[in-house]
Amino acid sequence: AQSVTQLGSHVSVSEGALVLLRCNYSSSVPPYLFWYVQYPNQGLQLLLKYTSAATLVKGINGFEAEFKKSETSFHLTKPSAHMSDAAEYFCAVTPSGNTGKLIFGQGTTLQVKP
Amino acid sequence: EPEVTQTPSHQVTQMGQEVILRCVPISNHLYFYWYRQILGQKVEFLVSFYNNEISEKSEIFDDQFSVERPDGSNFTLKIRSTKLEDSAMYFCASKRGPDTDTQYFGPGTRLTVL
């Protein structure tokens, strides 16, 4: 069965520092991969998605992620953290050709310190 | 910009009572989903719905749960006899097409079972 592992339930960075949130997936075939962000008391918002086109995917708010098949990874990065980036981030996978359900990782809470 | 809406935002109920959580997906979307997030845990898939029938359901989605699209706009999740462990945030999501299309999430309904 497909699964997603996010390393680190909490990540803390200083404002202006690099953000790196890790995601690894298990899949026998390349799946579709997503990063969602959840701000307090809000629903999930799509940051970016990988759908087997370019391996480096750019998303909203300056985030990007790189699909690395050899490492089964899809880490999320942002060169310079902003206070408004503080939120919970979820990596998710959907197997191709199915109903489109999303399988989520455990989530990573990003704290940005001034 | 079109968005998924959910009502109520917070529902408190007594154990054993029936609850109906309501969602209005984006109007031209064809695929509908319910997910839940127990406090402190990851987002879990419950059910997907397409062409007026369930296309996939998880092990969580037992006989106590049902979904319905009673008209052209609403998508509901019913829990017949709530249990304490049903307390969670329930998210509705919709998307226009299969596979790579983005799922758009509603803000969620927080269900508290006493």
Short mmCIF file of C-alpha atoms in Angstrom, two decimals, chain A residues 88, chain B residues 36-44 85-90 110-111:
data_model
loop_
_atom_site.label_atom_id
_atom_site.label_comp_id
_atom_site.label_asym_id
_atom_site.label_seq_id
_atom_site.Cartn_x
_atom_site.Cartn_y
_atom_site.Cartn_z
CA GLU A 88 1.26 22.83 9.30
CA ARG B 36 -11.14 13.36 8.79
CA GLN B 37 -8.40 14.53 11.11
CA ILE B 38 -8.45 13.41 14.71
CA LEU B 39 -6.74 15.98 16.91
CA GLY B 40 -2.98 15.59 16.70
CA GLN B 41 -3.13 12.95 13.97
CA LYS B 42 -2.84 12.96 10.22
CA VAL B 43 -5.59 13.57 7.73
CA GLU B 44 -7.28 10.28 6.80
CA GLU B 85 -13.95 8.29 18.76
CA ASP B 86 -15.80 10.04 15.93
CA SER B 87 -14.70 13.35 17.42
CA ALA B 88 -12.52 14.92 14.75
CA MET B 89 -12.29 17.61 12.10
CA TYR B 90 -14.09 16.48 8.96
CA ARG B 110 -15.20 20.15 13.98
CA LEU B 111 -17.35 17.36 15.43
#
